[in-house]
Each structure stands twice: as structure tokens, then as C-alpha cells.
XYZ file of C-alpha atoms in Angstrom:
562
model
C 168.166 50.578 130.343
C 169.633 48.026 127.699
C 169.556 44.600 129.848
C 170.309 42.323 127.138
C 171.675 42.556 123.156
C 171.896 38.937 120.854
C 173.322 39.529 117.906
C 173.058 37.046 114.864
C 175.180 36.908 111.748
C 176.435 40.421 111.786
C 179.437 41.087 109.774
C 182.204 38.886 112.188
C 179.416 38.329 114.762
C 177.622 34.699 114.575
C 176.503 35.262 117.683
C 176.391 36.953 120.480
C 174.570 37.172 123.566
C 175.299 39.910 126.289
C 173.950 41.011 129.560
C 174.494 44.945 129.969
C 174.842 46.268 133.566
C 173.535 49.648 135.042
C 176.304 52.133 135.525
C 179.250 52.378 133.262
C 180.048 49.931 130.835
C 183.339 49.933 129.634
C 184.017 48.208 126.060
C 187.664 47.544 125.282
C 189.581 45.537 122.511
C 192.400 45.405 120.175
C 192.309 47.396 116.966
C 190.006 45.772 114.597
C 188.785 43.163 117.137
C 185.291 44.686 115.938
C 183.984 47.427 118.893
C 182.595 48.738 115.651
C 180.347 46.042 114.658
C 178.897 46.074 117.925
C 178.000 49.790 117.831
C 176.468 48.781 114.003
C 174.438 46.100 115.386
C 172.498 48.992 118.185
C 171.897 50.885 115.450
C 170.267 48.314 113.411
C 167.982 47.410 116.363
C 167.183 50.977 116.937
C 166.153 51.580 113.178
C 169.121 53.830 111.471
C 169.671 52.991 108.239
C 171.174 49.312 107.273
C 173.570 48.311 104.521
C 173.328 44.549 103.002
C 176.732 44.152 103.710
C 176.079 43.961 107.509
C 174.859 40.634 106.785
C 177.959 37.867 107.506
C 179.793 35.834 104.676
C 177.547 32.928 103.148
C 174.884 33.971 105.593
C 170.823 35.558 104.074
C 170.150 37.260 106.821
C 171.144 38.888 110.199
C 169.212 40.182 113.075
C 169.506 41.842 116.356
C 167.715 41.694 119.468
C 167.498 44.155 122.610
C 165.506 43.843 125.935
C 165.123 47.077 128.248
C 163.728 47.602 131.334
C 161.517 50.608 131.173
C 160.822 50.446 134.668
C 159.331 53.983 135.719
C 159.683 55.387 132.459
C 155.872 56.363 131.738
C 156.879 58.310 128.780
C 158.634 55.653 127.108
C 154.857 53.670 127.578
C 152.935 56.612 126.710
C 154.694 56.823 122.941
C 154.106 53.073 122.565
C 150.255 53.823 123.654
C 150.604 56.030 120.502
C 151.257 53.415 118.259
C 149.001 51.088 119.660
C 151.776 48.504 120.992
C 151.276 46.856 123.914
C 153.354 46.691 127.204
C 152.322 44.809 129.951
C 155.107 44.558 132.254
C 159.325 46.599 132.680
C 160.499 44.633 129.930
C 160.435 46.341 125.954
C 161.434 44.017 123.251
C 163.017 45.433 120.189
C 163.964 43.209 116.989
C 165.266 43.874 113.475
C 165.995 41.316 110.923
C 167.912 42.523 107.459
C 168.330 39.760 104.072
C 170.599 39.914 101.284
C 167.837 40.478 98.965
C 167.219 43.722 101.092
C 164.038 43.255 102.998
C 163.830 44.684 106.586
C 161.716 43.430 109.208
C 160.677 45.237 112.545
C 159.339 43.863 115.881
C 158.105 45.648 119.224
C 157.089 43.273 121.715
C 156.499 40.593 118.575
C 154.294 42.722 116.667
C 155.420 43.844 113.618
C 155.676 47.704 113.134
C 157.548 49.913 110.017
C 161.085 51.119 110.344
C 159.707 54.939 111.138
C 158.295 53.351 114.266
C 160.641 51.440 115.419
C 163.153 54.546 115.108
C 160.932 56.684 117.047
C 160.755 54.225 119.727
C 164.031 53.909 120.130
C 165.277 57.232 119.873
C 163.558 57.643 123.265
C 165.658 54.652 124.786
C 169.119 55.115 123.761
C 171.255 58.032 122.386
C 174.727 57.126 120.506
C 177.392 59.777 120.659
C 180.763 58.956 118.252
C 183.448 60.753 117.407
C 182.041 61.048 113.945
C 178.887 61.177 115.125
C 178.179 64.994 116.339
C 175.134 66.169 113.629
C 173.072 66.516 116.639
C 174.902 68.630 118.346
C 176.385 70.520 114.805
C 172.721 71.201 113.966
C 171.458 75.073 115.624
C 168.000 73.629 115.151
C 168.136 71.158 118.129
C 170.287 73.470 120.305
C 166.617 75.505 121.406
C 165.387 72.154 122.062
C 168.060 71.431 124.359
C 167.831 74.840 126.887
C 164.405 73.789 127.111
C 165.084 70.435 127.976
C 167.648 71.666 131.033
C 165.010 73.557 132.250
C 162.563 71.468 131.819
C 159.952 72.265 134.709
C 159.823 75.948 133.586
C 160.254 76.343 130.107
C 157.828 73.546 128.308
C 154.658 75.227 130.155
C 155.663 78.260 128.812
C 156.695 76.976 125.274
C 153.198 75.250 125.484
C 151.556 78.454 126.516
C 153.000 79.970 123.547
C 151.632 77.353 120.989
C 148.643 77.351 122.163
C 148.104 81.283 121.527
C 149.896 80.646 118.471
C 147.396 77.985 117.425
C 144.383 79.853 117.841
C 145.757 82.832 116.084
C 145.908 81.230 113.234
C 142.667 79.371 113.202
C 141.473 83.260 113.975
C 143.245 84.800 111.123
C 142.154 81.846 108.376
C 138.762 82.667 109.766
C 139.067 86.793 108.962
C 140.672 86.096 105.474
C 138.616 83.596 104.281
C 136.296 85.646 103.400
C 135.622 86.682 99.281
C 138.049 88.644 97.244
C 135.070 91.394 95.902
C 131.042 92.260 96.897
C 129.875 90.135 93.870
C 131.687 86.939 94.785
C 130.199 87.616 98.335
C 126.463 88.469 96.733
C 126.680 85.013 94.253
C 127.356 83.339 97.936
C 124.646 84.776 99.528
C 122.378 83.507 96.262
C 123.434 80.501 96.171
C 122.808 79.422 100.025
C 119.503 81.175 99.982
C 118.455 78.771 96.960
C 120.138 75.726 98.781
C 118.782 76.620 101.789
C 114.773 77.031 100.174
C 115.012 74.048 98.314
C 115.834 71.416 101.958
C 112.979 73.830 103.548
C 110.544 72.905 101.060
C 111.214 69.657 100.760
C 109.857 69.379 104.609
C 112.181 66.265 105.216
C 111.806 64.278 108.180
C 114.267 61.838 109.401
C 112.296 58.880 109.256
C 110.385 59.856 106.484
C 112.469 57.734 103.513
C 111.830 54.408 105.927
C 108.136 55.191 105.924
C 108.026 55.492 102.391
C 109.936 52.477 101.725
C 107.741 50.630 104.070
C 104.457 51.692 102.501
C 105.593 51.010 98.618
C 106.820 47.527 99.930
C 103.187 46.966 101.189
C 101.452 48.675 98.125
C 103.961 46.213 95.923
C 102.554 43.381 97.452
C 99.042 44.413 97.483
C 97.670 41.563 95.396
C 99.349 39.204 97.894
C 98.316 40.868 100.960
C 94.938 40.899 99.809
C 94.182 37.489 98.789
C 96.113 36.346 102.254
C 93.597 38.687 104.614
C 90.281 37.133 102.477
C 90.969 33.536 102.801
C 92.143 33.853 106.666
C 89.129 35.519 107.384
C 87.267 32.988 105.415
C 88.487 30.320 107.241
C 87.590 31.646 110.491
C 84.444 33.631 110.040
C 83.191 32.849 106.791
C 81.133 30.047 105.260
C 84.285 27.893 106.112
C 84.612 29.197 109.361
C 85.532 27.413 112.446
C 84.146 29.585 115.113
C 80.497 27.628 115.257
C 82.267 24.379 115.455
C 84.692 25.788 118.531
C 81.045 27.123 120.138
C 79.664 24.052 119.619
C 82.584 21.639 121.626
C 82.822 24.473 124.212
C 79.238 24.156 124.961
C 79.379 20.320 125.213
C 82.193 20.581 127.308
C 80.409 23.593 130.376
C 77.581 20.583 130.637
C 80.017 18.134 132.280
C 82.913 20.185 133.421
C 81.476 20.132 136.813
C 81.990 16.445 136.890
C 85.795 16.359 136.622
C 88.438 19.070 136.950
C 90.001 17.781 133.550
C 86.596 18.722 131.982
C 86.987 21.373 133.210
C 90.440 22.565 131.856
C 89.334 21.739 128.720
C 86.263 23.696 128.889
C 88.274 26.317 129.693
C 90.788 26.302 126.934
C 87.885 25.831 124.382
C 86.301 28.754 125.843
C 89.337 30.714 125.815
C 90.290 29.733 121.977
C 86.709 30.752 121.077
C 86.994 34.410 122.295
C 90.946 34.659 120.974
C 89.939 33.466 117.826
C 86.562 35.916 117.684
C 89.034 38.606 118.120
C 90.802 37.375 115.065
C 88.149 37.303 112.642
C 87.258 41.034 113.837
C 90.738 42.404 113.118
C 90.856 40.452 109.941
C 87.627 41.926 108.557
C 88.899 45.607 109.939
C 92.625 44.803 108.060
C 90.704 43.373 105.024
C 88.272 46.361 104.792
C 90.715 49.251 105.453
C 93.252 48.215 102.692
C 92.859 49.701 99.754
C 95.452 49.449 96.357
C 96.085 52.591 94.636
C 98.037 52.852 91.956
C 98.142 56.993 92.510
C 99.593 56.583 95.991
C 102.369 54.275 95.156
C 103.072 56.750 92.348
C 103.050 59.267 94.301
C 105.448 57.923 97.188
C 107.855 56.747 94.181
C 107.592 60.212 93.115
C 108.439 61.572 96.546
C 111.527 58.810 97.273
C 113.098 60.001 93.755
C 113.086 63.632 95.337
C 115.043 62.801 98.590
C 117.030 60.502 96.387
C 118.166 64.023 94.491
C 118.445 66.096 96.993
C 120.849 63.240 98.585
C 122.816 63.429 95.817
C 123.362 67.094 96.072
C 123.449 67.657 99.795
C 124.328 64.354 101.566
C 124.041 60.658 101.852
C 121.058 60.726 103.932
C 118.033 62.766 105.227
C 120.074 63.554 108.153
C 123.218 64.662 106.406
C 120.746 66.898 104.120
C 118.918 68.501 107.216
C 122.944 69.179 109.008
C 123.976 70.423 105.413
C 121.279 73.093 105.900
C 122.150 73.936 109.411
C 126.035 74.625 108.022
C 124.549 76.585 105.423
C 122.331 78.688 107.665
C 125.452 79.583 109.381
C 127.290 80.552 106.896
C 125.018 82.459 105.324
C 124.244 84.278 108.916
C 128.135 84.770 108.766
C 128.216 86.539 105.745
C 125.052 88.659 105.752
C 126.717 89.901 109.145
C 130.522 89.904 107.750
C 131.110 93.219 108.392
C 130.658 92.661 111.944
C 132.186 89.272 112.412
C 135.552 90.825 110.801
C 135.377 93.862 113.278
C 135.305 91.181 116.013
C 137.924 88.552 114.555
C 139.712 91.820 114.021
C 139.660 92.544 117.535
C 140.140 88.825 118.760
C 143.981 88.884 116.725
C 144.982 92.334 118.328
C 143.874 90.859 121.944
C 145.599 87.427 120.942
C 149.280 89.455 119.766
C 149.007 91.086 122.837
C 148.419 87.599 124.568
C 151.349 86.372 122.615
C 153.838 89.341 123.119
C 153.350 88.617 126.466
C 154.331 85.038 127.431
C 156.841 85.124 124.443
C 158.535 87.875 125.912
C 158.383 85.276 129.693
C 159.684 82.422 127.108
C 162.432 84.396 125.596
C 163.752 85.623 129.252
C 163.549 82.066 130.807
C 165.503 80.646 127.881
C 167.739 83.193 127.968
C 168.510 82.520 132.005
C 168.573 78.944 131.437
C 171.002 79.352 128.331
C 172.877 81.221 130.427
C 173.641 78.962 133.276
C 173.760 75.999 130.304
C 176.576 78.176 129.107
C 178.671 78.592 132.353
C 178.545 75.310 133.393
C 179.577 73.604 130.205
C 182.444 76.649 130.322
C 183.500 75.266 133.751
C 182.937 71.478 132.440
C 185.214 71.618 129.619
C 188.067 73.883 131.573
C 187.917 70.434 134.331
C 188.310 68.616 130.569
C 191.707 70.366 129.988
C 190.156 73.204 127.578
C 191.291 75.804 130.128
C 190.735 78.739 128.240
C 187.509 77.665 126.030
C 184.451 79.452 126.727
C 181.098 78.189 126.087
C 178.266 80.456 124.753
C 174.866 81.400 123.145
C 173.368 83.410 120.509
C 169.790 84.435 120.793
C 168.054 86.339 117.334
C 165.337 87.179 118.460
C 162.560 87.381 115.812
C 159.238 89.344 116.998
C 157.695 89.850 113.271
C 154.956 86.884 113.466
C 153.571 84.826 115.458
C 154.828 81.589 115.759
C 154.941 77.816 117.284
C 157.909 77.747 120.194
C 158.241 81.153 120.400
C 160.435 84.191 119.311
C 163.822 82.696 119.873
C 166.963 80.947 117.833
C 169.055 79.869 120.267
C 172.432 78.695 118.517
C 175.280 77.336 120.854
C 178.872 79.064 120.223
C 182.258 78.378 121.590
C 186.315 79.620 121.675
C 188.765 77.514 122.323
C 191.531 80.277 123.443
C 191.793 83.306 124.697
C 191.299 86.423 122.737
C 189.563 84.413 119.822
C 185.892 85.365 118.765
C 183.002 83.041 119.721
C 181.751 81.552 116.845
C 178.747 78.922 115.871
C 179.392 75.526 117.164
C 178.634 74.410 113.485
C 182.018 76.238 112.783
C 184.534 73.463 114.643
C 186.169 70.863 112.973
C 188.130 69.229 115.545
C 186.667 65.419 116.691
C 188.511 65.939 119.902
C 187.188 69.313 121.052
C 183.721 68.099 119.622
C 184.150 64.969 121.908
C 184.891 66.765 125.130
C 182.113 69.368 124.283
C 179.297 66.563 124.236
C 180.601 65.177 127.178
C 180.384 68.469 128.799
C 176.795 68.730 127.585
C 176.035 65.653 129.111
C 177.237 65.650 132.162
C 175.813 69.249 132.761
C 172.597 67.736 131.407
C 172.299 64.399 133.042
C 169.561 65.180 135.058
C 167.448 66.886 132.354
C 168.449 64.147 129.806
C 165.517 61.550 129.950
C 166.945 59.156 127.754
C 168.142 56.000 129.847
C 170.796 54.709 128.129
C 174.147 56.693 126.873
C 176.471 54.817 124.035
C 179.841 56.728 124.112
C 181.754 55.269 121.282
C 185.626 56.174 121.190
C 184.900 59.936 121.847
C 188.261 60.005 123.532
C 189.878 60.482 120.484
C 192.547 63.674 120.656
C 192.865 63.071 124.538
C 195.386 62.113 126.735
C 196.937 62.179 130.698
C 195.149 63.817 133.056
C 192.347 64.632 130.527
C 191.151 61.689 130.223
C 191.436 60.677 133.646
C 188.791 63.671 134.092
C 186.814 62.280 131.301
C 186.361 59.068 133.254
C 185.226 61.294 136.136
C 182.481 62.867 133.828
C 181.564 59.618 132.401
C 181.237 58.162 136.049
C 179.429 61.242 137.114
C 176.952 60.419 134.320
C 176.388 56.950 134.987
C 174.922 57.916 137.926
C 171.785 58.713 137.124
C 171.605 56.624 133.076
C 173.507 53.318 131.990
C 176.525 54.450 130.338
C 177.760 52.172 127.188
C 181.932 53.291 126.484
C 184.147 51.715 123.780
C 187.270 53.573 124.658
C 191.082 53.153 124.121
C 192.275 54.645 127.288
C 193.110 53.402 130.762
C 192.570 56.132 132.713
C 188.952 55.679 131.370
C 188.132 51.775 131.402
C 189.391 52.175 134.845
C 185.842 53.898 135.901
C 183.949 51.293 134.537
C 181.650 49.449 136.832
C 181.569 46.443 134.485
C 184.124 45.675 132.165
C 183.507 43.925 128.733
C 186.467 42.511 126.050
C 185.718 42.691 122.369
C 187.581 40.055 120.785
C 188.459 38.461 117.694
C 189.308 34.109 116.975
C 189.924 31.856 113.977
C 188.071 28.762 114.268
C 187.782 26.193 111.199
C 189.432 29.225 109.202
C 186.868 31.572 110.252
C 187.107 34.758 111.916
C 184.732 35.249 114.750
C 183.951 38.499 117.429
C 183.069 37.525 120.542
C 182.574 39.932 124.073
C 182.496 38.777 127.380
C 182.911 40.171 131.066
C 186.295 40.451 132.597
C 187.052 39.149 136.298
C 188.592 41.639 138.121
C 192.113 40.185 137.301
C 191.695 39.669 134.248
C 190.301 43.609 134.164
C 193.955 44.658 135.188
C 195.764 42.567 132.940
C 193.555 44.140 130.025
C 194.148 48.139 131.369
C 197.816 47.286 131.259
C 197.365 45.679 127.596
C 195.811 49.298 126.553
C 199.068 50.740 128.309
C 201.177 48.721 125.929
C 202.158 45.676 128.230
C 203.127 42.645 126.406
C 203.601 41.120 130.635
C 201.394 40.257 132.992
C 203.819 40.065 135.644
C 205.004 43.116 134.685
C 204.332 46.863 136.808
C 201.824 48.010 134.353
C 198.982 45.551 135.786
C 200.269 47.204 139.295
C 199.647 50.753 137.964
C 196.299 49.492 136.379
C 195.151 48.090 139.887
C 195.930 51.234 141.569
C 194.145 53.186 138.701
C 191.307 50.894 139.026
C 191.647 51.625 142.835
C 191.518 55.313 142.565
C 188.861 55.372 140.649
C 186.698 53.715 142.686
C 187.754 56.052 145.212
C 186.164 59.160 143.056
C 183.113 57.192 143.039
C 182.427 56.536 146.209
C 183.285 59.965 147.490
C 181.500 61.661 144.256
């Protein structure tokens, strides 16, 4: 839920910092006191679209802030995962700063992200319902969307059941037609793989083979070098100049006294040992110096042979092993289409046992959305007849479309409605009354509260068109709601601020000249003086805080017994 919102420099906002409750929250104020520029400043922080002239007079920039708990809400954490943003405890930090020279910066838990992501994140956290704000709900494309969403343990298996046929349909049928438009394009294949395929073979690559090469022509480079180096240390130690006789010589001085003293001894020893170690030296030197041999035709001959891989590299791969895999795709292809006739025959096969696959559990995912739009249908019917729309019925269109497969199924669900008696239903798209479209959402919602996974509801003046017992029922639904998500109202009615579990006052000063917005909480007595302000009450004294007490009283009553 929204815990916290500081606003900064936002139209008549200079600041603002506000501690959101669970339940309903009830915004009210005076006309132009600025409920508006609060709703503005959620949408900022939640990514829609911003206009430069958000920012306050004489001010560069302005920014918002939200903090929500997502306590239990794993897949809230599993679409930051997605992004790569950390969360390490309940608490989700959102932040967007706007400037006059139109730059837009982004936070999520202080790291900086693009606008797209930020939206996304949000649009899991809070949805925004205004009078003028119904494109959602207008649009037929999300209205599928939504019957899946009330029946949400049934239908998404299903749907993804679906998809997943679908999927691999496709992959099947790009597989059977991408084969070659005539028998000579197919032959000029076959020709060219075999040639591909002949010239890796007979190359007889090895993995390791260009680091052996490289190896040897560094050695055969050097050869002057490594030559001269092997002669004059085996010179030194078994040559004329050699040290061997000398190391002989003190070792066999040394075995005629060593008995005398255990430091003789040791150094007999070592002497002794050196001897041998260094024998063995001047044996492998002689063996190194005799077995290497420069020639000129070999190093040719391996330059030669790197120049060849080097080519083939360039047609088949970056390396030996990307060559030798090249070949191996090749192979298979070529297996593929000296056997194409037979392959097709089976991929043939594979789609007709795949539509049948399909048919099937579109068929179980067309009847489930069907029951589910059903009951969707009669309860919102029932919801908006409790909402003063007595004789306004509440329906759904399903065209069914069985000519291809296809992701989410067979179905276009598309919501319709009449609002009297005797009148056709027709598209939802079709209404143009704000006050029928407000009490429809709110009928949505409250028959979809439980299915609705988004935490936190923003209800902002939807009341418009209502009046008397209506709206009293409206605050019933909007209670009803707020029992299971955090419910955000700006309203204008009584009979609806009176459900609200906390009560907040948008309000407008002049200080220094300036004109400021400002919200706070209400006390409960100042709660009734502010109902019976919305009635029209100029008195505090007066029997319109009485009547607001005893609304605030009986609505408290619903709740409890709710």
C-alpha cells in the first residue's frame, strides 16, 4: 500500500509530506483548493506522462516521492527481479524528479531506471480511476483480460495451456514452410553443403591444432636463439668449461672427512647431490641440443597450414571450434533436406495432432470464460441496481474466432450494458455518461476486489452525477472495497467521506502573497465540522455537524456489521 507521498514544488504544492492509512482514505476540500494537484503528483511518481508546467512558479524543478509496503506481495518483487532492482526488505521506494528545461529523472530504491520502467512498476502498485479517466475500462481489448483475472485460479492455466500449443505450432509450421520454393533451389542447397561440408572434412581440424602450430613457429622463429642458448649451457657444464670435474673433485675431498663431523657431512651430501642433479643436466642438454633441428621447410609449411585455418575461419567461424559446430549444423541440414519429403510428412502430421491439441483446451478456455463472464455479468447487474441503476443490465459479447491458431485463445470478450428497460445492450465503448461510467467501475471493483491484485485504489471524484441514497451506497461499495486494498477517495459528497476510515483536508493559504496547498488529517471533530461544510454549513454550531456525526455514526455501523 502507499504509506507515505512528499511532494516538492508541484504546481501550488511546496511541500508536502503525508502518511496514507490502510482502509479508506477520504480526500475532501473546497473547489480549487487543489485535490487535483495531488492526484497529478501520483501520477508523476508512477511514470504517466508530465507537463513542464507541473513545475511551481520561479521554481527548476519538482519531484515526488512514494514509499509502499509490499509486504506479501511476491509478484510485485518478482517484476523488480526482472529489472534487476533490488529489494531487501517491505518497503519500495519510488522517485521522479521533472526541470523546466524538460529532463526527467527516475529512481527505484535509489537506482536510477527509464520512465518505461518505472511505469511498469507502478502500474502493479496503484490503479487511478477518474471520472475522466475510464480508457481502461472503454477499451474491449482489456475486458478478456479482466474475466480472466476474476477467475483467476482456473482460467490462466488454461490460457497458458493454450499458448503453449500455440507456441509450438508455430515453431512447427515455420519449420514445414521453410523449406525451398522449387527442386533446383533445393538441389543448389544440397551442392552447396556437400562442398562446405568436404572442404572442413579435409581440412582434418583439430581443436588444439592452431595452438600447436603457433607454438612450434614461435620456437622455429627463435631457432638461432634457442640454439646458441642450449650450446653454451651445455658448455658450461659438460664441456671444456665444464664444472662437473671441479664439483667431483670437492665432493670427494669432502666423503674423506665427513665421518669426522656431521657438518662435513651435510656438506658432503649436498655436493654429492649437486653433482648427480647437475649430471642430469648436461645429459638433457646434449639430448635438447642434438634433437633440434631448424628447417626452413617446416616453418613454411606450418605457416602454410595456419593461413588455411585462418580461411576457413573466415568462411565458417571465428575459431576451429566454431568451424567443426558449423559442420555439424550443416550435416543436419543437409540430412534434413535429402530426407525432406519425409520430415514434411511428419511436421505435417505433428500440426494436425497439435490443432487437435488446440481445438481442445480452446474449446475448455472459451467455456470457462464464458461461465466466468457470466457470473462477472450478474453480479455487476446486481451491483449497479444496489447503485440506483435499477433497471441497467450488465452483459457480454463473445465472437468467437476458430480460423487460426492463436496466443490466449479463440475468444473476444467485449463488456456491454443498458441502462433501461426495453433498450438494446450495446458495447460499453458506446456510453457517454461520466456518471453511469463512474458507478459501472465501481461495480467492477467491488465485484472484483478479491481478484484485483493491485494494492492500492485512487478513486478521484467518480461521484460525479450522484446523489441521496446513491451515494450513500457508493460509500458502502467503497468501504466494502477497502477491505481487502487501501482505498484513496477525493469526493464531494457526505454520505461518502462519512465511510472513510481516515479523513484528509486539501487546503489552500496565502502566505507572503503566495498561494500554498497543504493536506492534513482531521480529528474526529474537526471531521464533522468538514462533512457539514460539504453539506453547505457556513455554522458549526449549527444541526448539519449533528447530521454529519450521525452519518459518520451509521456508517461505521455498516462496517462493522459488513
Amino acid at each position: 500500500m502507499l504509506e507515505r507521498l512528499v511532494i516538492n514544488n508541484v504546481a501550488l504544492i511546496s511541500k508536502l509530506d503525508v502518511e496514507l492509512q490502510s482502509g479508506l482514505n477520504v480526500l475532501t476540500g473546497e473547489t480549487g483548493a487543489g485535490k487535483s494537484i495531488i492526484i497529478d503528483s501520483v501520477n508523476l511518481v508512477l511514470g504517466e506522462r508530465a507537463s513542464r508546467e507541473l513545475i511551481a512558479t520561479g521554481q527548476q524543478k519538482a519531484r515526488v516521492e512514494a514509499v509502499f509496503s509490499i509486504e506479501g506481495k511476491q509478484e510485485i518483487r518478482d517484476t523488480l527481479a526482472e529489472f534487476g532492482i533490488d529489494c531487501y526488505d517491505d518497503e519500495l521506494f519510488l522517485m521522479r524528479e521533472i526541470t523546466a528545461s524538460g529532463k526527467s529523472l527516475c529512481r527505484i530504491n535509489g537506482e536510477m531506471v527509464p520512465l518505461n520502467v518505472l511505469h511498469e512498476v507502478a502500474d502493479s502498485l496503484v490503479d487511478i480511476h477518474g471520472q475522466h479517466a475510464h480508457q481502461s475500462l472503454l477499451d474491449p481489448k482489456n475486458h478478456m483480460s479482466m474475466v480472466d483475472e476474476f477467475d483467476f485460479q482456473e482460467i490462466p492455466p488454461l490460457r497458458d495451456k493454450v499458448n503453449g500449443i500455440a507456441k509450438e505450432y508455430r515453431e512447427t509450421e515455420k519449420r514445414l514452410n521453410s523449406g525451398f520454393v522449387s527442386a533446383s533451389e533445393r538441389e543448389r542447397r544440397i551442392e552447396i553443403l556437400n562442398f562446405q561440408i568436404n572442404e572442413i572434412e579435409k581440412a582434418n581440424l583439430s581443436e588444439d591444432e592452431e595452438k600447436l602450430i603457433s607454438d612450434e613457429i614461435s620456437l622455429l622463429s627463435n631457432a638461432e636463439k634457442i640454439n646458441d642458448s642450449l650450446e653454451n649451457a651445455a658448455d658450461l657444464i659438460g664441456g671444456e668449461r665444464s664444472s662437473l670435474n671441479g664439483l667431483r673433485l670437492a665432493a670427494d675431498f669432502m666423503s674423506k672427512i665427513s665421518g669426522l663431523s656431521p657438518d662435513y657431512e651435510d656438506i658432503y651430501s649436498r655436493l654429492e647431490n649437486l653433482y648427480y642433479e647437475l649430471e642430469d643436466c648436461s645429459y638433457v642438454l646434449r639430448d635438447l641440443r642434438a634433437d633440434f633441428e631448424y628447417s626452413p621447410e617446416r616453418l613454411n609449411e606450418l605457416e602454410i597450414r595456419l593461413d588455411y585455418i585462418n580461411s576457413l575461419k573466415r568462411k565458417y567461424g571465428g575459431s576451429i571450434k566454431e568451424i567443426l559446430e558449423f559442420k555439424e549444423n550443416a550435416c543436419n541440414e543437409l540430412d534434413e533436406l535429402v530426407s525432406s519429403d519425409e520430415i514434411r510428412i511428419k511436421l505435417s502430421d505433428k500440426l494436425n495432432r497439435l490443432t487437435e491439441e488446440y481445438n481442445k483446451a480452446a474449446n475448455e478456455l472459451t467455456a470457462h470464460r464464458e461461465k466466468a463472464a457470466s457470473v462477472l455479468s450478474e453480479r455487476i447487474t446486481k451491483q449497479l441496481a444496489d447503485l440506483g441503476m435499477k433497471q441497467a443490465v450488465f452483459a457480454y459479447s463473445n465472437n468467437v474466432s476458430a480460423e487460426r491458431v492463436k496466443n490466449n485463445g479463440n475468444d473476444s470478450i467485449e463488456f456491454m450494458f443498458s441502462a433501461n428497460t426495453g433498450e438494446p445492450c450495446k458495447p460499453l465503448s458506446k456510453i457517454a455518461s461520466g456518471g453511469e461510467m463512474s458507478r459501472i467501475m465501481l461495480a467492477i471493483k467491488t465485484v472484483c476486489a478479491d481478484a484485483d491484485r493491485i494494492p492500492t485504489l485512487i478513486f478521484d471524484e467518480i461521484d460525479t452525477g450522484i446523489s441521496g441514497i446513491t451515494s450513500i451506497k457508493v460509500g458502502e461499495k467503497m468501504a466494502k472495497i477497502a477491505k481487502s486494498h487501501q482505498v484513496v477517495c477525493i469526493t464531494h459528497l457526505p454520505q461518502i467521506a462519512a465511510f472513510g476510515d481516515s479523513h484528509f483536508l486539501v487546503e489552500k493559504s496565502t502566505v507572503d502573497s503566495e498561494t500554498h496547498t497543504n493536506l492534513r488529517m482531521l480529528s474526529d471533530s474537526e471531521r464533522r465540522i468538514e462533512l457539514a461544510r460539504i453539506m453547505g454549513s457556513t455554522n458549526p454550531d449549527d444541526s448539519a455537524v449533528k447530521y454529519a456525526d450521525e452519518m459518520i455514526k451509521s456508517a461505521a455501523a455498516y462496517k462493522k456489521r459488513d
